[in-house]
DNA sequence: ACAAATTTTTAGATTTGCCTAAATTTATTT
DNA sequence: AAATAAATTTAGGCAAATCTAAAAATTTGT
């Protein structure tokens, strides 16, 4: 049980990536998938897989992919908790916009201080979701899985509240801002174009036409 | 003019140490002094001195010691600004005690985001001093040099306000807490023991006997 | 001034994290 | 069931940051 506090930044980033690609299940993740996600080379992933396996954070057998151990999952959740809490902090306390927070949170998530992150959590009044609608794991690694669906999967006439984004890239988020789409807004599907799957929607008071591209990156919590 | 944003953590720590040992003057600092301060070996310092000289951050000639260039000084002040602002943040916003902040600030000072630190500055209402009484450089590298003297240098009957500590180690700070000594308190020298230089002082309402060790690590701003 | 002590640098290793190129294993086609 | 393609690992190397041991320069003491 190698101490989590002496993990390097690189190791933490690998663990986080493996979690995001494989979920908390012990689904093995392919070397190439990790390499692509981390913008590194497969051979580097293999090296790290061995090291993380030695440390007991992942299961690894040659050619069989990588999956997180119990400890690996806990570690991943702890890093993700920090990342998302910092994102909330930046938005709520420092007036960052939701398209600016990710880059800084990528750095802040590696700060080693349990007290620090717990105090940030308290300062923010224990938020459950980050600025992109993603759930924040609690100290003991639990988090809410909100039932939500992609706007593109709703039927005509169906509606709900916008609760998250799938694509969290700055360009997409800025596009949403420009079109008055934000978390918490009420959305209703007015019309669906069969040809290109584009949608005519009502968002709060106004109406808007959006492409399938957009609709398939917006999460909605359906009305009862 | 090598971009400050691509400095490694190690480079930043060297620059900060050279600043603390040499001041903002271009006083050359000895290799051994840097090594001792950073708990590393002189040969490592020599290596880094060459690298920093290549980057234009220090002046370095073999056997002549290291001193900061203009850019080096600016860089040092920027890191110190971040360190001290984070320390204030931790105390004022997250209820850390002044003996807990340094270690975390050592990590936070390396976060790369100009917007982040400027927003923290604003959130704290542009503090001029950190929790240990050390001045916080402004964005453009200026800082107040408060006139202060060591309590051990005061005459009997002289007095003032406690404005800083020289030793910022956790044990010393905890000792001060235990004895009711804190920044902002009024101090008067009641008696001085010639034999061991210990002092009898009045601090706010109470009286206290302190050793020379303690008195020579407390800064006081004398009354007019 | 010159020998001795001290400081500093150089030379050569080590570890971490990454790379390229080549070899190997696994998966997919014919 | 081969043959081909794709994925993965191995081998060997490189840069950063560190170390130890030895050499060189500087400083100190007589
Ligand atoms: Mn993010
Ligand atoms: Mn997020
Ligand atoms: Mn400090
Ligand atoms: Mn301080």
Short mmCIF file of C-alpha atoms (C1' of nucleotides) and ligand atoms in Angstrom, two decimals:
data_model
loop_
_atom_site.label_atom_id
_atom_site.label_comp_id
_atom_site.label_asym_id
_atom_site.label_seq_id
_atom_site.Cartn_x
_atom_site.Cartn_y
_atom_site.Cartn_z
CA UNK A 1 0.00 0.00 0.00
CA UNK A 2 2.31 2.66 -1.32
CA UNK A 3 1.56 6.02 0.23
CA UNK A 4 -0.60 8.17 -2.04
CA UNK A 5 1.27 11.25 -0.92
CA UNK A 6 4.42 10.30 -2.71
CA UNK A 7 2.90 9.93 -6.15
CA UNK A 8 4.43 12.03 -8.88
CA UNK A 9 2.37 14.36 -11.00
CA UNK A 10 2.86 12.07 -13.97
CA UNK A 11 1.66 9.03 -12.06
CA UNK A 12 -1.42 10.93 -10.90
CA UNK A 13 -2.22 11.97 -14.45
CA UNK A 14 -1.99 8.39 -15.67
CA UNK A 15 -4.29 7.16 -12.89
CA UNK A 16 -6.81 9.86 -13.69
CA UNK A 17 -6.73 9.04 -17.40
CA UNK A 18 -7.16 5.33 -16.79
CA UNK A 19 -10.14 6.11 -14.58
CA UNK A 20 -11.75 8.32 -17.20
CA UNK A 21 -11.24 5.73 -19.91
CA UNK A 22 -12.21 2.70 -17.90
CA UNK A 23 -14.65 3.90 -15.34
CA UNK A 24 -14.47 2.64 -11.80
CA UNK A 25 -15.08 -0.89 -13.04
CA UNK A 26 -12.00 -2.95 -13.54
CA UNK A 27 -12.49 -2.77 -17.30
CA UNK A 28 -9.05 -2.99 -18.83
CA UNK A 29 -8.00 0.05 -20.83
CA UNK A 30 -5.84 -0.31 -23.93
CA UNK A 31 -2.30 1.01 -23.98
CA UNK A 32 -2.98 2.92 -27.16
CA UNK A 33 -6.09 4.55 -25.74
CA UNK A 34 -4.13 5.85 -22.79
CA UNK A 35 -1.33 7.04 -25.02
CA UNK A 36 -3.70 8.91 -27.29
CA UNK A 37 -5.60 10.53 -24.43
CA UNK A 38 -2.39 11.66 -22.77
CA UNK A 39 -0.71 12.71 -26.00
CA UNK A 40 2.21 10.44 -25.35
CA UNK A 41 3.59 7.26 -26.93
CA UNK A 42 2.40 3.70 -26.28
CA UNK A 43 5.88 2.70 -25.15
CA UNK A 44 5.76 5.35 -22.44
CA UNK A 45 2.43 3.98 -21.29
CA UNK A 46 3.89 0.50 -21.03
CA UNK A 47 6.73 1.83 -18.86
CA UNK A 48 4.31 3.60 -16.56
CA UNK A 49 1.92 0.64 -16.44
CA UNK A 50 4.72 -1.46 -14.98
CA UNK A 51 5.58 1.17 -12.44
CA UNK A 52 1.98 1.65 -11.35
CA UNK A 53 1.52 -2.11 -11.13
CA UNK A 54 4.59 -2.32 -8.87
CA UNK A 55 3.00 0.33 -6.67
CA UNK A 56 -0.25 -1.62 -6.52
CA UNK A 57 -2.34 1.01 -8.25
CA UNK A 58 -3.20 -0.93 -11.40
CA UNK A 59 -3.60 -4.47 -12.62
CA UNK A 60 -1.35 -5.07 -15.57
CA UNK A 61 -0.53 -8.10 -17.62
CA UNK A 62 1.40 -7.84 -20.86
CA UNK A 63 -0.84 -7.22 -23.86
CA UNK A 64 -3.95 -7.33 -21.63
CA UNK A 65 -4.40 -3.65 -20.93
CA UNK A 66 -4.50 -1.79 -17.64
CA UNK A 67 -7.20 -1.53 -14.99
CA UNK A 68 -7.30 0.23 -11.64
CA UNK A 69 -7.04 -1.61 -8.34
CA UNK A 70 -9.15 -0.61 -5.33
CA UNK A 71 -6.38 1.74 -4.28
CA UNK A 72 -6.06 3.03 -7.82
CA UNK A 73 -9.76 3.87 -7.91
CA UNK A 74 -9.55 5.67 -4.57
CA UNK A 75 -6.58 7.63 -5.79
CA UNK A 76 -8.34 8.58 -9.02
CA UNK A 77 -11.42 9.75 -7.12
CA UNK A 78 -9.30 11.82 -4.80
CA UNK A 79 -7.62 13.60 -7.71
CA UNK A 80 -10.92 14.13 -9.50
CA UNK A 81 -12.43 15.48 -6.27
CA UNK A 82 -9.65 18.02 -6.03
CA UNK A 83 -9.90 18.97 -9.69
CA UNK A 84 -13.63 19.61 -9.51
CA UNK A 85 -13.58 21.40 -6.17
CA UNK A 86 -10.90 23.75 -7.47
CA UNK A 87 -13.03 24.38 -10.57
CA UNK A 88 -15.97 25.36 -8.36
CA UNK A 89 -13.70 27.56 -6.28
CA UNK A 90 -12.39 29.38 -9.33
CA UNK A 91 -15.90 30.06 -10.62
CA UNK A 92 -17.65 30.85 -7.35
CA UNK A 93 -14.95 32.73 -5.49
CA UNK A 94 -12.72 34.18 -8.19
CA UNK A 95 -15.19 34.85 -11.02
CA UNK A 96 -13.51 32.59 -13.53
CA UNK A 97 -15.74 31.51 -16.41
CA UNK A 98 -16.43 27.81 -16.93
CA UNK A 99 -14.21 27.71 -19.99
CA UNK A 100 -11.18 29.02 -18.07
CA UNK A 101 -11.09 26.71 -15.07
CA UNK A 102 -9.93 23.39 -16.44
CA UNK A 103 -6.36 24.35 -17.27
CA UNK A 104 -5.72 25.85 -13.84
CA UNK A 105 -7.46 22.95 -12.09
CA UNK A 106 -5.12 20.57 -13.92
CA UNK A 107 -2.33 22.16 -11.89
CA UNK A 108 -4.16 22.65 -8.60
CA UNK A 109 -5.37 19.04 -8.47
CA UNK A 110 -1.81 17.96 -7.69
CA UNK A 111 -1.37 20.09 -4.56
CA UNK A 112 -0.75 17.77 -1.64
CA UNK A 113 -2.69 18.85 1.43
CA UNK A 114 -5.72 17.07 2.73
CA UNK A 115 -6.56 19.97 4.99
CA UNK A 116 -6.43 22.40 2.09
CA UNK A 117 -8.96 20.60 -0.06
CA UNK A 118 -11.27 19.89 2.87
CA UNK A 119 -11.26 23.58 3.78
CA UNK A 120 -11.95 24.54 0.17
CA UNK A 121 -14.83 22.06 0.21
CA UNK A 122 -16.18 23.70 3.37
CA UNK A 123 -15.69 27.23 2.03
CA UNK A 124 -17.79 26.27 -0.99
CA UNK A 125 -20.44 24.69 1.22
CA UNK A 126 -19.80 21.15 0.01
CA UNK A 127 -20.85 21.42 -3.64
CA UNK A 128 -22.13 18.28 -5.33
CA UNK A 129 -21.35 19.24 -8.92
CA UNK A 130 -18.61 21.15 -10.71
CA UNK A 131 -19.17 24.02 -13.18
CA UNK A 132 -19.64 21.54 -16.03
CA UNK A 133 -22.22 19.50 -14.16
CA UNK A 134 -19.84 16.68 -13.26
CA UNK A 135 -20.31 15.14 -9.81
CA UNK A 136 -17.75 15.82 -7.08
CA UNK A 137 -16.67 12.70 -5.18
CA UNK A 138 -16.89 13.05 -1.41
CA UNK A 139 -13.90 12.55 0.87
CA UNK A 140 -14.71 8.84 1.06
CA UNK A 141 -14.99 8.47 -2.69
CA UNK A 142 -18.76 8.42 -3.14
CA UNK A 143 -20.48 10.55 -5.72
CA UNK A 144 -23.96 11.14 -7.08
CA UNK A 145 -24.70 9.68 -10.47
CA UNK A 146 -27.45 12.00 -11.62
CA UNK A 147 -29.80 10.55 -14.17
CA UNK A 148 -29.45 12.67 -17.23
CA UNK A 149 -29.60 12.17 -20.96
CA UNK A 150 -28.19 13.77 -24.02
CA UNK A 151 -30.43 16.45 -25.44
CA UNK A 152 -30.05 14.70 -28.79
CA UNK A 153 -31.79 11.63 -27.34
CA UNK A 154 -34.95 13.46 -26.24
CA UNK A 155 -38.21 13.04 -28.15
CA UNK A 156 -40.01 16.01 -29.64
CA UNK A 157 -42.11 17.72 -26.96
CA UNK A 158 -39.90 16.33 -24.20
CA UNK A 159 -38.05 18.79 -21.98
CA UNK A 160 -36.01 19.23 -18.87
CA UNK A 161 -33.25 21.19 -17.25
CA UNK A 162 -29.75 21.53 -18.66
CA UNK A 163 -27.48 19.86 -16.12
CA UNK A 164 -24.18 19.20 -17.82
CA UNK A 165 -21.92 19.19 -20.84
CA UNK A 166 -20.15 16.24 -22.40
CA UNK A 167 -17.61 18.25 -24.33
CA UNK A 168 -15.88 20.55 -21.82
CA UNK A 169 -13.57 22.25 -24.29
CA UNK A 170 -13.28 26.03 -24.09
CA UNK A 171 -14.55 26.61 -27.66
CA UNK A 172 -17.71 24.59 -27.03
CA UNK A 173 -18.36 26.30 -23.70
CA UNK A 174 -17.88 29.73 -25.26
CA UNK A 175 -20.28 28.77 -28.01
CA UNK A 176 -22.88 27.88 -25.39
CA UNK A 177 -22.34 31.21 -23.61
CA UNK A 178 -22.81 33.08 -26.87
CA UNK A 179 -26.12 31.30 -27.44
CA UNK A 180 -27.44 31.74 -23.94
CA UNK A 181 -27.17 28.08 -23.03
CA UNK A 182 -26.14 27.47 -19.42
CA UNK A 183 -26.62 24.90 -16.67
CA UNK A 184 -29.93 25.30 -14.89
CA UNK A 185 -31.82 26.55 -17.93
CA UNK A 186 -35.08 24.92 -18.96
CA UNK A 187 -35.00 23.24 -22.34
CA UNK A 188 -37.81 21.84 -24.48
CA UNK A 189 -37.51 20.13 -27.84
CA UNK A 190 -39.91 21.85 -30.20
CA UNK A 191 -38.93 20.20 -33.47
CA UNK A 192 -36.48 17.68 -34.80
CA UNK A 193 -35.16 17.76 -38.36
CA UNK A 194 -34.91 14.22 -39.66
CA UNK A 195 -32.45 15.11 -42.36
CA UNK A 196 -29.55 16.38 -40.20
CA UNK A 197 -30.87 15.68 -36.70
CA UNK A 198 -30.75 19.36 -35.86
CA UNK A 199 -33.13 20.61 -33.19
CA UNK A 200 -35.42 23.52 -32.70
CA UNK A 201 -35.54 24.12 -28.97
CA UNK A 202 -37.00 26.49 -26.45
CA UNK A 203 -34.50 27.54 -23.83
CA UNK A 204 -36.02 29.53 -20.97
CA UNK A 205 -37.97 32.21 -22.87
CA UNK A 206 -36.20 32.18 -26.20
CA UNK A 207 -36.13 29.77 -29.13
CA UNK A 208 -33.02 28.42 -30.81
CA UNK A 209 -31.92 26.16 -33.62
CA UNK A 210 -28.99 23.87 -32.77
CA UNK A 211 -27.09 21.22 -34.69
CA UNK A 212 -26.85 17.57 -33.69
CA UNK A 213 -23.19 18.23 -32.79
CA UNK A 214 -24.33 20.62 -30.09
CA UNK A 215 -27.32 18.60 -28.88
CA UNK A 216 -25.22 15.50 -28.47
CA UNK A 217 -22.93 17.31 -26.06
CA UNK A 218 -25.56 18.69 -23.73
CA UNK A 219 -27.00 16.74 -20.82
CA UNK A 220 -30.57 17.29 -19.72
CA UNK A 221 -32.43 16.03 -16.66
CA UNK A 222 -35.89 15.19 -17.96
CA UNK A 223 -39.02 16.50 -16.28
CA UNK A 224 -40.55 13.81 -14.01
CA UNK B 1 14.35 36.88 -22.49
CA UNK B 2 13.43 33.30 -21.74
CA UNK B 3 9.73 33.01 -20.96
CA UNK B 4 9.08 32.85 -17.22
CA UNK B 5 6.21 30.47 -17.80
CA UNK B 6 8.40 27.62 -18.84
CA UNK B 7 10.55 27.54 -15.73
CA UNK B 8 10.65 24.26 -13.88
CA UNK B 9 9.79 24.02 -10.23
CA UNK B 10 13.43 23.35 -9.43
CA UNK B 11 14.62 26.41 -11.32
CA UNK B 12 12.06 28.54 -9.49
CA UNK B 13 13.23 27.24 -6.14
CA UNK B 14 16.84 28.05 -6.93
CA UNK B 15 15.94 31.59 -8.01
CA UNK B 16 13.95 32.12 -4.83
CA UNK B 17 16.80 30.83 -2.66
CA UNK B 18 19.38 33.01 -4.41
CA UNK B 19 17.12 36.00 -3.84
CA UNK B 20 16.71 35.23 -0.16
CA UNK B 21 20.43 34.78 0.32
CA UNK B 22 21.56 37.71 -1.78
CA UNK B 23 18.79 40.23 -1.59
CA UNK B 24 17.76 42.16 -4.66
CA UNK B 25 21.26 43.57 -4.91
CA UNK B 26 23.53 41.76 -7.27
CA UNK B 27 25.56 40.48 -4.33
CA UNK B 28 27.03 37.17 -5.42
CA UNK B 29 25.90 34.19 -3.37
CA UNK B 30 28.25 31.29 -2.67
CA UNK B 31 27.61 27.88 -4.16
CA UNK B 32 27.88 26.26 -0.75
CA UNK B 33 25.39 28.69 0.79
CA UNK B 34 22.81 27.82 -1.84
CA UNK B 35 23.50 24.11 -1.45
CA UNK B 36 23.07 24.28 2.31
CA UNK B 37 19.88 26.32 2.14
CA UNK B 38 18.35 23.98 -0.43
CA UNK B 39 19.59 20.83 1.26
CA UNK B 40 21.35 19.70 -1.85
CA UNK B 41 24.99 19.26 -2.91
CA UNK B 42 27.32 22.00 -4.19
CA UNK B 43 27.83 20.11 -7.44
CA UNK B 44 24.11 20.24 -8.12
CA UNK B 45 24.16 23.99 -7.54
CA UNK B 46 26.97 24.41 -10.04
CA UNK B 47 24.96 22.52 -12.65
CA UNK B 48 21.91 24.68 -12.06
CA UNK B 49 23.95 27.89 -11.97
CA UNK B 50 25.10 27.16 -15.51
CA UNK B 51 21.58 26.44 -16.67
CA UNK B 52 20.14 29.58 -15.09
CA UNK B 53 22.99 31.64 -16.55
CA UNK B 54 22.18 30.25 -20.01
CA UNK B 55 18.59 31.32 -19.49
CA UNK B 56 19.69 34.80 -18.49
CA UNK B 57 18.34 34.62 -14.95
CA UNK B 58 21.66 34.80 -13.08
CA UNK B 59 25.17 36.08 -13.50
CA UNK B 60 27.62 33.28 -13.06
CA UNK B 61 31.36 33.04 -13.44
CA UNK B 62 33.26 30.00 -12.23
CA UNK B 63 34.29 30.28 -8.60
CA UNK B 64 32.72 33.75 -8.36
CA UNK B 65 29.30 32.86 -6.98
CA UNK B 66 25.85 33.52 -8.40
CA UNK B 67 23.80 36.71 -8.51
CA UNK B 68 20.41 37.47 -10.02
CA UNK B 69 19.97 39.46 -13.22
CA UNK B 70 17.15 41.98 -13.61
CA UNK B 71 14.97 39.23 -15.00
CA UNK B 72 16.05 36.91 -12.19
CA UNK B 73 15.01 39.48 -9.59
CA UNK B 74 11.64 39.98 -11.27
CA UNK B 75 11.13 36.24 -11.35
CA UNK B 76 12.05 35.87 -7.68
CA UNK B 77 9.66 38.64 -6.67
CA UNK B 78 6.87 37.06 -8.65
CA UNK B 79 7.34 33.73 -6.90
CA UNK B 80 7.61 35.38 -3.47
CA UNK B 81 4.47 37.40 -4.23
CA UNK B 82 2.60 34.19 -4.97
CA UNK B 83 3.96 32.42 -1.90
CA UNK B 84 2.93 35.20 0.46
CA UNK B 85 -0.46 35.83 -1.10
CA UNK B 86 -1.29 32.14 -0.79
CA UNK B 87 -0.19 32.25 2.85
CA UNK B 88 -2.59 35.12 3.50
CA UNK B 89 -5.34 33.27 1.66
CA UNK B 90 -4.85 30.15 3.75
CA UNK B 91 -5.02 32.12 7.02
CA UNK B 92 -7.77 34.58 6.15
CA UNK B 93 -10.07 32.42 4.07
CA UNK B 94 -9.41 28.87 5.21
CA UNK B 95 -8.53 29.35 8.89
CA UNK B 96 -5.06 27.88 8.67
CA UNK B 97 -2.73 28.90 11.49
CA UNK B 98 0.45 30.78 10.68
CA UNK B 99 2.58 27.74 11.42
CA UNK B 100 0.72 25.59 8.86
CA UNK B 101 0.82 27.78 5.79
CA UNK B 102 4.40 27.68 4.62
CA UNK B 103 4.51 24.08 3.49
CA UNK B 104 1.37 24.40 1.38
CA UNK B 105 2.47 27.77 -0.01
CA UNK B 106 5.70 26.13 -1.15
CA UNK B 107 3.53 24.09 -3.50
CA UNK B 108 1.00 26.75 -4.47
CA UNK B 109 3.67 29.31 -5.39
CA UNK B 110 4.48 27.25 -8.49
CA UNK B 111 0.98 27.33 -9.99
CA UNK B 112 1.17 29.07 -13.35
CA UNK B 113 -1.72 31.45 -13.84
CA UNK B 114 -1.40 35.19 -13.69
CA UNK B 115 -5.15 35.59 -13.51
CA UNK B 116 -5.37 33.22 -10.56
CA UNK B 117 -2.92 35.09 -8.37
CA UNK B 118 -4.34 38.48 -9.31
CA UNK B 119 -7.82 37.30 -8.36
CA UNK B 120 -6.54 35.91 -5.07
CA UNK B 121 -4.89 39.29 -4.44
CA UNK B 122 -8.21 41.01 -5.12
CA UNK B 123 -10.19 38.55 -2.99
CA UNK B 124 -7.86 39.34 -0.08
CA UNK B 125 -8.20 43.08 -0.71
CA UNK B 126 -4.57 43.54 -1.75
CA UNK B 127 -2.77 42.71 1.48
CA UNK B 128 0.61 44.34 2.06
CA UNK B 129 2.05 41.76 4.47
CA UNK B 130 1.88 38.01 4.88
CA UNK B 131 0.98 36.18 8.12
CA UNK B 132 4.59 36.38 9.29
CA UNK B 133 4.86 40.11 8.68
CA UNK B 134 6.83 39.81 5.46
CA UNK B 135 5.98 42.28 2.71
CA UNK B 136 4.09 41.14 -0.38
CA UNK B 137 5.58 42.42 -3.65
CA UNK B 138 3.05 44.05 -5.95
CA UNK B 139 2.44 42.86 -9.50
CA UNK B 140 5.19 45.15 -10.73
CA UNK B 141 7.69 43.94 -8.15
CA UNK B 142 7.57 46.77 -5.62
CA UNK B 143 7.21 46.14 -1.92
CA UNK B 144 7.17 48.08 1.31
CA UNK B 145 10.27 47.82 3.45
CA UNK B 146 8.79 48.55 6.83
CA UNK B 147 11.21 49.93 9.37
CA UNK B 148 11.37 47.45 12.17
CA UNK B 149 13.95 46.17 14.58
CA UNK B 150 14.62 43.07 16.52
CA UNK B 151 13.07 43.09 19.97
CA UNK B 152 16.49 42.09 21.29
CA UNK B 153 17.91 45.40 20.01
CA UNK B 154 15.45 47.60 21.92
CA UNK B 155 16.54 49.57 25.01
CA UNK B 156 14.87 49.08 28.34
CA UNK B 157 11.67 51.18 28.49
CA UNK B 158 11.40 51.19 24.69
CA UNK B 159 8.34 49.65 23.12
CA UNK B 160 6.36 49.18 19.97
CA UNK B 161 4.14 46.84 18.03
CA UNK B 162 5.06 43.31 17.08
CA UNK B 163 5.16 43.30 13.27
CA UNK B 164 7.05 40.22 12.22
CA UNK B 165 9.07 37.13 12.94
CA UNK B 166 12.54 36.30 11.71
CA UNK B 167 12.33 32.58 12.38
CA UNK B 168 9.22 31.31 10.62
CA UNK B 169 9.56 27.68 11.65
CA UNK B 170 6.45 25.95 12.95
CA UNK B 171 7.96 25.17 16.37
CA UNK B 172 8.85 28.81 16.97
CA UNK B 173 5.45 30.04 15.81
CA UNK B 174 3.68 27.54 18.03
CA UNK B 175 5.81 28.67 20.93
CA UNK B 176 4.69 32.25 20.30
CA UNK B 177 1.04 31.17 20.18
CA UNK B 178 1.42 29.36 23.47
CA UNK B 179 2.82 32.49 25.07
CA UNK B 180 0.26 34.88 23.65
CA UNK B 181 2.68 36.59 21.31
CA UNK B 182 1.16 37.58 17.98
CA UNK B 183 1.53 40.23 15.29
CA UNK B 184 -0.20 43.47 16.22
CA UNK B 185 0.39 43.14 19.93
CA UNK B 186 1.95 45.97 21.88
CA UNK B 187 5.30 45.16 23.43
CA UNK B 188 7.37 47.09 25.97
CA UNK B 189 10.77 46.12 27.36
CA UNK B 190 10.52 46.27 31.13
CA UNK B 191 13.86 44.79 32.07
CA UNK B 192 16.95 43.35 30.45
CA UNK B 193 19.13 40.72 32.14
CA UNK B 194 22.78 41.46 31.38
CA UNK B 195 23.90 37.96 32.13
CA UNK B 196 21.93 36.04 29.48
CA UNK B 197 20.28 38.91 27.59
CA UNK B 198 16.86 37.61 28.52
CA UNK B 199 14.03 40.14 28.63
CA UNK B 200 11.14 40.93 30.89
CA UNK B 201 8.45 42.36 28.65
CA UNK B 202 4.92 43.64 28.80
CA UNK B 203 2.78 42.31 25.96
CA UNK B 204 -0.66 43.92 25.75
CA UNK B 205 -1.88 43.52 29.36
CA UNK B 206 0.31 40.66 30.56
CA UNK B 207 3.95 40.36 31.49
CA UNK B 208 6.38 37.75 30.25
CA UNK B 209 9.96 36.63 30.54
CA UNK B 210 11.61 35.64 27.27
CA UNK B 211 15.06 34.43 26.33
CA UNK B 212 17.43 36.21 23.96
CA UNK B 213 16.76 33.40 21.47
CA UNK B 214 13.13 34.46 21.30
CA UNK B 215 13.72 38.21 21.40
CA UNK B 216 16.19 38.04 18.54
CA UNK B 217 13.55 36.48 16.31
CA UNK B 218 10.79 38.99 16.86
CA UNK B 219 10.48 42.22 14.90
CA UNK B 220 9.00 45.32 16.49
CA UNK B 221 8.02 48.64 14.99
CA UNK B 222 9.06 51.17 17.57
CA UNK B 223 6.67 53.85 18.86
CA UNK B 224 7.33 57.18 17.10
"C1'" DA C 1 55.06 33.31 0.18
"C1'" DC C 2 53.67 28.91 0.45
"C1'" DA C 3 51.48 25.04 2.61
"C1'" DA C 4 47.08 23.63 4.30
"C1'" DA C 5 42.29 24.07 4.44
"C1'" DT C 6 38.21 25.22 2.16
"C1'" DT C 7 35.39 25.96 -1.70
"C1'" DT C 8 34.04 24.94 -6.17
"C1'" DT C 9 34.02 22.44 -10.36
"C1'" DT C 10 34.36 18.34 -13.23
"C1'" DA C 11 33.64 13.55 -14.40
"C1'" DG C 12 30.90 9.86 -14.32
"C1'" DA C 13 26.45 7.50 -12.37
"C1'" DT C 14 21.58 7.15 -11.27
"C1'" DT C 15 16.48 7.86 -11.58
"C1'" DT C 16 12.36 9.48 -13.84
"C1'" DG C 17 9.84 10.16 -17.74
"C1'" DC C 18 9.95 10.34 -22.17
"C1'" DC C 19 11.36 9.08 -27.17
"C1'" DT C 20 12.38 6.08 -31.76
"C1'" DA C 21 13.00 1.89 -34.00
"C1'" DA C 22 12.72 -2.89 -33.98
"C1'" DA C 23 10.75 -7.14 -32.28
"C1'" DT C 24 6.87 -9.57 -30.64
"C1'" DT C 25 2.16 -10.69 -29.75
"C1'" DT C 26 -2.67 -10.45 -30.80
"C1'" DA C 27 -6.45 -9.53 -33.97
"C1'" DT C 28 -8.37 -9.46 -38.55
"C1'" DT C 29 -8.73 -10.91 -43.30
"C1'" DT C 30 -8.56 -13.73 -46.96
"C1'" DA D 1 -4.94 -21.67 -41.44
"C1'" DA D 2 -2.03 -18.52 -43.20
"C1'" DA D 3 -1.02 -14.03 -44.21
"C1'" DT D 4 -1.56 -9.39 -43.15
"C1'" DA D 5 -2.54 -5.68 -40.13
"C1'" DA D 6 -2.70 -3.61 -35.72
"C1'" DA D 7 -1.41 -3.24 -31.02
"C1'" DT D 8 1.98 -3.75 -27.64
"C1'" DT D 9 6.40 -4.48 -25.74
"C1'" DT D 10 11.44 -4.35 -25.71
"C1'" DA D 11 15.87 -2.28 -26.47
"C1'" DG D 12 18.54 1.49 -26.47
"C1'" DG D 13 18.94 6.55 -25.88
"C1'" DC D 14 18.15 11.30 -24.18
"C1'" DA D 15 17.34 15.33 -20.97
"C1'" DA D 16 16.58 16.96 -16.27
"C1'" DA D 17 17.96 16.87 -11.71
"C1'" DT D 18 20.30 14.76 -8.60
"C1'" DC D 19 24.46 12.22 -6.37
"C1'" DT D 20 29.68 10.67 -5.14
"C1'" DA D 21 34.45 10.99 -5.74
"C1'" DA D 22 38.26 13.24 -7.60
"C1'" DA D 23 40.48 17.35 -9.48
"C1'" DA D 24 41.17 22.24 -9.55
"C1'" DA D 25 40.89 26.93 -7.82
"C1'" DT D 26 40.64 30.02 -4.09
"C1'" DT D 27 41.27 31.44 0.57
"C1'" DT D 28 43.54 31.25 5.00
"C1'" DG D 29 47.17 30.84 8.34
"C1'" DT D 30 51.77 30.94 9.58
MN1 LIG E 1 -11.77 20.00 -15.78
MN1 LIG E 2 -15.12 20.07 -14.82
MN1 LIG E 3 6.53 30.88 3.81
MN1 LIG E 4 5.57 33.93 5.16
#
